[in-house]
């Protein structure tokens, strides 16, 4: 299991952080649960704040996600624009 939600959940558990710490004043518990189970994808805004609470960068999370997918021979490209000035393609 290598989706972005699974990566976020793995990082949260490795750091011993509860879901409550992540979702408080950010989103609902249900929304975070859906993200961690890969049934919903976070907006860039939400992903940014989740990563801040996990003390990781978005780049690190995307890299871990893509590494996991490429290990399973399912390499996918992720295009992520964080602002109008963004000009990087993350693959």
Tab-separated table of N, CA and C in Angstrom:
chain	number	residue	atom	x	y	z
A	1	UNK	N	0.833	-1.177	0.000
A	1	UNK	CA	0.000	0.000	0.000
A	1	UNK	C	0.883	1.247	0.000
A	2	UNK	N	0.783	2.035	-1.077
A	2	UNK	CA	1.734	3.116	-1.238
A	2	UNK	C	1.127	4.469	-1.570
A	3	UNK	N	-0.167	4.626	-1.490
A	3	UNK	CA	-0.757	5.917	-1.809
A	3	UNK	C	-0.319	6.985	-0.815
A	4	UNK	N	-0.562	8.220	-1.178
A	4	UNK	CA	-0.134	9.339	-0.343
A	4	UNK	C	-0.752	9.270	1.054
A	5	UNK	N	-1.997	8.821	1.142
A	5	UNK	CA	-2.645	8.693	2.443
A	5	UNK	C	-1.970	7.658	3.325
A	6	UNK	N	-1.580	6.549	2.722
A	6	UNK	CA	-0.890	5.502	3.489
A	6	UNK	C	0.465	6.012	3.988
A	7	UNK	N	1.118	6.803	3.157
A	7	UNK	CA	2.407	7.381	3.564
A	7	UNK	C	2.200	8.328	4.742
A	8	UNK	N	1.187	9.188	4.654
A	8	UNK	CA	0.899	10.112	5.755
A	8	UNK	C	0.597	9.350	7.048
A	9	UNK	N	-0.201	8.291	6.941
A	9	UNK	CA	-0.533	7.492	8.132
A	9	UNK	C	0.720	6.831	8.701
A	10	UNK	N	1.542	6.270	7.825
A	10	UNK	CA	2.772	5.616	8.292
A	10	UNK	C	3.684	6.597	9.024
A	11	UNK	N	3.852	7.788	8.445
A	11	UNK	CA	4.690	8.803	9.081
A	11	UNK	C	4.108	9.234	10.426
A	12	UNK	N	2.798	9.396	10.484
A	12	UNK	CA	2.146	9.793	11.734
A	12	UNK	C	2.370	8.749	12.810
A	13	UNK	N	2.181	7.484	12.454
A	13	UNK	CA	2.357	6.407	13.435
A	13	UNK	C	3.814	6.254	13.853
A	14	UNK	N	4.739	6.395	12.906
A	14	UNK	CA	6.169	6.304	13.236
A	14	UNK	C	6.576	7.372	14.239
A	15	UNK	N	5.934	8.532	14.152
A	15	UNK	CA	6.265	9.637	15.048
A	15	UNK	C	5.443	9.604	16.333
A	16	UNK	N	4.540	8.628	16.440
A	16	UNK	CA	3.722	8.501	17.644
A	16	UNK	C	2.713	9.625	17.813
A	17	UNK	N	2.228	10.167	16.703
A	17	UNK	CA	1.273	11.271	16.727
A	17	UNK	C	-0.132	10.718	16.509
A	18	UNK	N	-1.081	11.199	17.294
A	18	UNK	CA	-2.460	10.736	17.137
A	18	UNK	C	-3.149	11.493	16.009
A	19	UNK	N	-4.230	10.907	15.503
A	19	UNK	CA	-5.024	11.592	14.490
A	19	UNK	C	-5.542	12.924	15.030
A	20	UNK	N	-5.911	12.956	16.297
A	20	UNK	CA	-6.456	14.183	16.897
A	20	UNK	C	-5.471	15.350	16.767
A	21	UNK	N	-4.191	15.080	16.972
A	21	UNK	CA	-3.179	16.137	16.848
A	21	UNK	C	-3.164	16.682	15.419
A	22	UNK	N	-3.367	15.820	14.453
A	22	UNK	CA	-3.328	16.231	13.055
A	22	UNK	C	-4.597	16.996	12.666
A	23	UNK	N	-5.778	16.467	12.993
A	23	UNK	CA	-7.006	17.073	12.476
A	23	UNK	C	-7.543	18.255	13.276
A	24	UNK	N	-7.136	18.427	14.533
A	24	UNK	CA	-7.673	19.506	15.361
A	24	UNK	C	-7.450	20.871	14.698
A	25	UNK	N	-8.522	21.610	14.561
A	25	UNK	CA	-8.528	22.942	13.933
A	25	UNK	C	-8.052	22.931	12.484
A	26	UNK	N	-8.138	21.776	11.827
A	26	UNK	CA	-7.697	21.666	10.441
A	26	UNK	C	-8.775	21.041	9.558
A	27	UNK	N	-9.272	19.875	9.982
A	27	UNK	CA	-10.299	19.172	9.228
A	27	UNK	C	-11.038	18.249	10.200
A	28	UNK	N	-11.971	17.488	9.700
A	28	UNK	CA	-12.683	16.551	10.570
A	28	UNK	C	-11.883	15.255	10.719
A	29	UNK	N	-12.173	14.517	11.761
A	29	UNK	CA	-11.543	13.217	11.967
A	29	UNK	C	-11.878	12.303	10.792
A	30	UNK	N	-13.121	12.381	10.341
A	30	UNK	CA	-13.574	11.547	9.226
A	30	UNK	C	-12.791	11.860	7.950
A	31	UNK	N	-12.560	13.147	7.691
A	31	UNK	CA	-11.802	13.516	6.494
A	31	UNK	C	-10.372	13.003	6.567
A	32	UNK	N	-9.733	13.142	7.727
A	32	UNK	CA	-8.365	12.637	7.877
A	32	UNK	C	-8.334	11.120	7.703
A	33	UNK	N	-9.317	10.453	8.262
A	33	UNK	CA	-9.385	8.997	8.127
A	33	UNK	C	-9.514	8.594	6.654
A	34	UNK	N	-10.344	9.293	5.918
A	34	UNK	CA	-10.503	9.000	4.487
A	34	UNK	C	-9.202	9.234	3.724
A	35	UNK	N	-8.502	10.300	4.079
A	35	UNK	CA	-7.209	10.584	3.430
A	35	UNK	C	-6.231	9.457	3.730
A	36	UNK	N	-6.131	9.061	5.006
A	36	UNK	CA	-5.174	8.016	5.390
A	36	UNK	C	-5.526	6.649	4.807
A	37	UNK	N	-6.787	6.451	4.426
A	37	UNK	CA	-7.208	5.187	3.817
A	37	UNK	C	-7.268	5.273	2.296
A	38	UNK	N	-6.756	6.385	1.745
A	38	UNK	CA	-6.712	6.607	0.296
A	38	UNK	C	-8.073	6.568	-0.376
A	39	UNK	N	-9.130	6.928	0.349
A	39	UNK	CA	-10.442	7.036	-0.284
A	39	UNK	C	-10.758	8.488	-0.616
A	40	UNK	N	-9.879	9.394	-0.181
A	40	UNK	CA	-10.000	10.817	-0.467
A	40	UNK	C	-8.585	11.388	-0.550
A	41	UNK	N	-8.432	12.430	-1.345
A	41	UNK	CA	-7.126	13.059	-1.476
A	41	UNK	C	-7.171	14.455	-0.868
A	42	UNK	N	-6.121	14.846	-0.151
A	42	UNK	CA	-6.113	16.172	0.463
A	42	UNK	C	-5.865	17.269	-0.564
A	43	UNK	N	-6.428	18.435	-0.298
A	43	UNK	CA	-6.097	19.597	-1.125
A	43	UNK	C	-4.639	19.953	-0.835
A	44	UNK	N	-4.060	20.787	-1.652
A	44	UNK	CA	-2.679	21.224	-1.420
A	44	UNK	C	-2.591	21.938	-0.075
A	45	UNK	N	-3.601	22.760	0.230
A	45	UNK	CA	-3.647	23.482	1.509
A	45	UNK	C	-3.628	22.495	2.681
A	46	UNK	N	-4.491	21.496	2.616
A	46	UNK	CA	-4.578	20.516	3.696
A	46	UNK	C	-3.306	19.675	3.781
A	47	UNK	N	-2.784	19.255	2.649
A	47	UNK	CA	-1.543	18.478	2.635
A	47	UNK	C	-0.399	19.269	3.262
A	48	UNK	N	-0.320	20.550	2.943
A	48	UNK	CA	0.722	21.408	3.506
A	48	UNK	C	0.646	21.419	5.034
A	49	UNK	N	-0.551	21.599	5.574
A	49	UNK	CA	-0.708	21.693	7.024
A	49	UNK	C	-0.529	20.340	7.720
A	50	UNK	N	-0.949	19.276	7.074
A	50	UNK	CA	-0.705	17.941	7.638
A	50	UNK	C	0.799	17.695	7.705
A	51	UNK	N	1.498	18.022	6.631
A	51	UNK	CA	2.953	17.843	6.601
A	51	UNK	C	3.647	18.688	7.670
A	52	UNK	N	3.177	19.905	7.880
A	52	UNK	CA	3.753	20.736	8.943
A	52	UNK	C	3.606	20.052	10.292
A	53	UNK	N	2.449	19.486	10.558
A	53	UNK	CA	2.219	18.837	11.847
A	53	UNK	C	3.029	17.555	11.980
A	54	UNK	N	3.348	16.941	10.846
A	54	UNK	CA	4.190	15.732	10.855
A	54	UNK	C	5.675	16.080	10.800
A	55	UNK	N	5.976	17.358	10.626
A	55	UNK	CA	7.349	17.839	10.509
A	55	UNK	C	8.101	17.198	9.339
A	56	UNK	N	7.415	17.136	8.197
A	56	UNK	CA	8.010	16.669	6.948
A	56	UNK	C	7.597	17.652	5.855
A	57	UNK	N	8.298	17.626	4.740
A	57	UNK	CA	7.923	18.486	3.619
A	57	UNK	C	6.995	17.730	2.670
A	58	UNK	N	6.263	18.485	1.885
A	58	UNK	CA	5.421	17.872	0.856
A	58	UNK	C	6.299	17.083	-0.108
A	59	UNK	N	7.458	17.626	-0.435
A	59	UNK	CA	8.381	16.929	-1.343
A	59	UNK	C	8.746	15.551	-0.809
A	60	UNK	N	9.022	15.458	0.504
A	60	UNK	CA	9.379	14.167	1.096
A	60	UNK	C	8.229	13.171	0.972
A	61	UNK	N	7.015	13.635	1.218
A	61	UNK	CA	5.847	12.748	1.145
A	61	UNK	C	5.628	12.272	-0.286
A	62	UNK	N	5.726	13.177	-1.241
A	62	UNK	CA	5.539	12.799	-2.644
A	62	UNK	C	6.642	11.843	-3.086
A	63	UNK	N	7.872	12.117	-2.670
A	63	UNK	CA	8.984	11.217	-3.024
A	63	UNK	C	8.743	9.814	-2.474
A	64	UNK	N	8.328	9.713	-1.220
A	64	UNK	CA	8.038	8.397	-0.626
A	64	UNK	C	6.903	7.698	-1.364
A	65	UNK	N	5.900	8.468	-1.766
A	65	UNK	CA	4.770	7.900	-2.500
A	65	UNK	C	5.224	7.362	-3.844
A	66	UNK	N	5.996	8.151	-4.573
A	66	UNK	CA	6.456	7.723	-5.891
A	66	UNK	C	7.432	6.561	-5.806
A	67	UNK	N	8.301	6.555	-4.781
A	67	UNK	CA	9.226	5.428	-4.596
A	67	UNK	C	8.459	4.146	-4.356
A	68	UNK	N	7.427	4.209	-3.550
A	68	UNK	CA	6.620	3.028	-3.271
A	68	UNK	C	5.922	2.518	-4.510
A	69	UNK	N	5.417	3.440	-5.325
A	69	UNK	CA	4.736	3.038	-6.546
A	69	UNK	C	5.704	2.475	-7.571
A	70	UNK	N	6.905	3.046	-7.655
A	70	UNK	CA	7.861	2.535	-8.638
A	70	UNK	C	8.394	1.168	-8.215
A	71	UNK	N	8.441	0.903	-6.910
A	71	UNK	CA	8.860	-0.423	-6.443
A	71	UNK	C	7.847	-1.475	-6.832
A	72	UNK	N	6.593	-1.068	-6.983
A	72	UNK	CA	5.548	-1.997	-7.394
A	72	UNK	C	5.306	-1.953	-8.888
A	73	UNK	N	6.251	-1.378	-9.633
A	73	UNK	CA	6.159	-1.258	-11.091
A	73	UNK	C	4.931	-0.477	-11.539
A	74	UNK	N	4.488	0.478	-10.742
A	74	UNK	CA	3.352	1.305	-11.104
A	74	UNK	C	3.755	2.768	-11.026
A	75	UNK	N	4.803	3.153	-11.719
A	75	UNK	CA	5.291	4.528	-11.638
A	75	UNK	C	4.254	5.482	-12.213
A	76	UNK	N	3.934	6.504	-11.442
A	76	UNK	CA	2.987	7.525	-11.879
A	76	UNK	C	3.644	8.871	-11.718
A	77	UNK	N	3.219	9.810	-12.505
A	77	UNK	CA	3.749	11.163	-12.429
A	77	UNK	C	2.729	12.036	-11.710
A	78	UNK	N	3.202	12.875	-10.823
A	78	UNK	CA	2.337	13.749	-10.042
A	78	UNK	C	2.662	15.189	-10.380
A	79	UNK	N	1.709	15.894	-10.949
A	79	UNK	CA	1.890	17.302	-11.258
A	79	UNK	C	1.280	18.101	-10.121
A	80	UNK	N	2.087	18.929	-9.474
A	80	UNK	CA	1.624	19.672	-8.310
A	80	UNK	C	1.997	21.138	-8.463
A	81	UNK	N	0.999	21.976	-8.553
A	81	UNK	CA	1.217	23.414	-8.582
A	81	UNK	C	0.805	23.972	-7.226
A	82	UNK	N	1.719	24.643	-6.559
A	82	UNK	CA	1.412	25.214	-5.260
A	82	UNK	C	1.151	26.709	-5.348
A	83	UNK	N	1.458	27.313	-6.482
A	83	UNK	CA	1.171	28.733	-6.690
A	83	UNK	C	1.256	29.029	-8.189
A	84	UNK	N	0.842	30.224	-8.545
A	84	UNK	CA	0.934	30.619	-9.950
A	84	UNK	C	2.385	30.665	-10.433
A	85	UNK	N	3.300	30.877	-9.489
A	85	UNK	CA	4.715	30.983	-9.842
A	85	UNK	C	5.392	29.619	-9.950
A	86	UNK	N	4.676	28.562	-9.558
A	86	UNK	CA	5.285	27.228	-9.564
A	86	UNK	C	5.586	26.816	-10.998
A	87	UNK	N	6.773	26.311	-11.214
A	87	UNK	CA	7.134	25.850	-12.549
A	87	UNK	C	7.870	24.533	-12.502
A	88	UNK	N	7.692	23.793	-11.430
A	88	UNK	CA	8.374	22.504	-11.308
A	88	UNK	C	7.390	21.368	-11.498
A	89	UNK	N	7.822	20.372	-12.187
A	89	UNK	CA	7.053	19.156	-12.373
A	89	UNK	C	7.717	18.091	-11.514
A	90	UNK	N	6.966	17.536	-10.588
A	90	UNK	CA	7.519	16.501	-9.709
A	90	UNK	C	7.145	15.144	-10.286
A	91	UNK	N	8.147	14.357	-10.622
A	91	UNK	CA	7.902	13.005	-11.142
A	91	UNK	C	8.716	12.009	-10.353
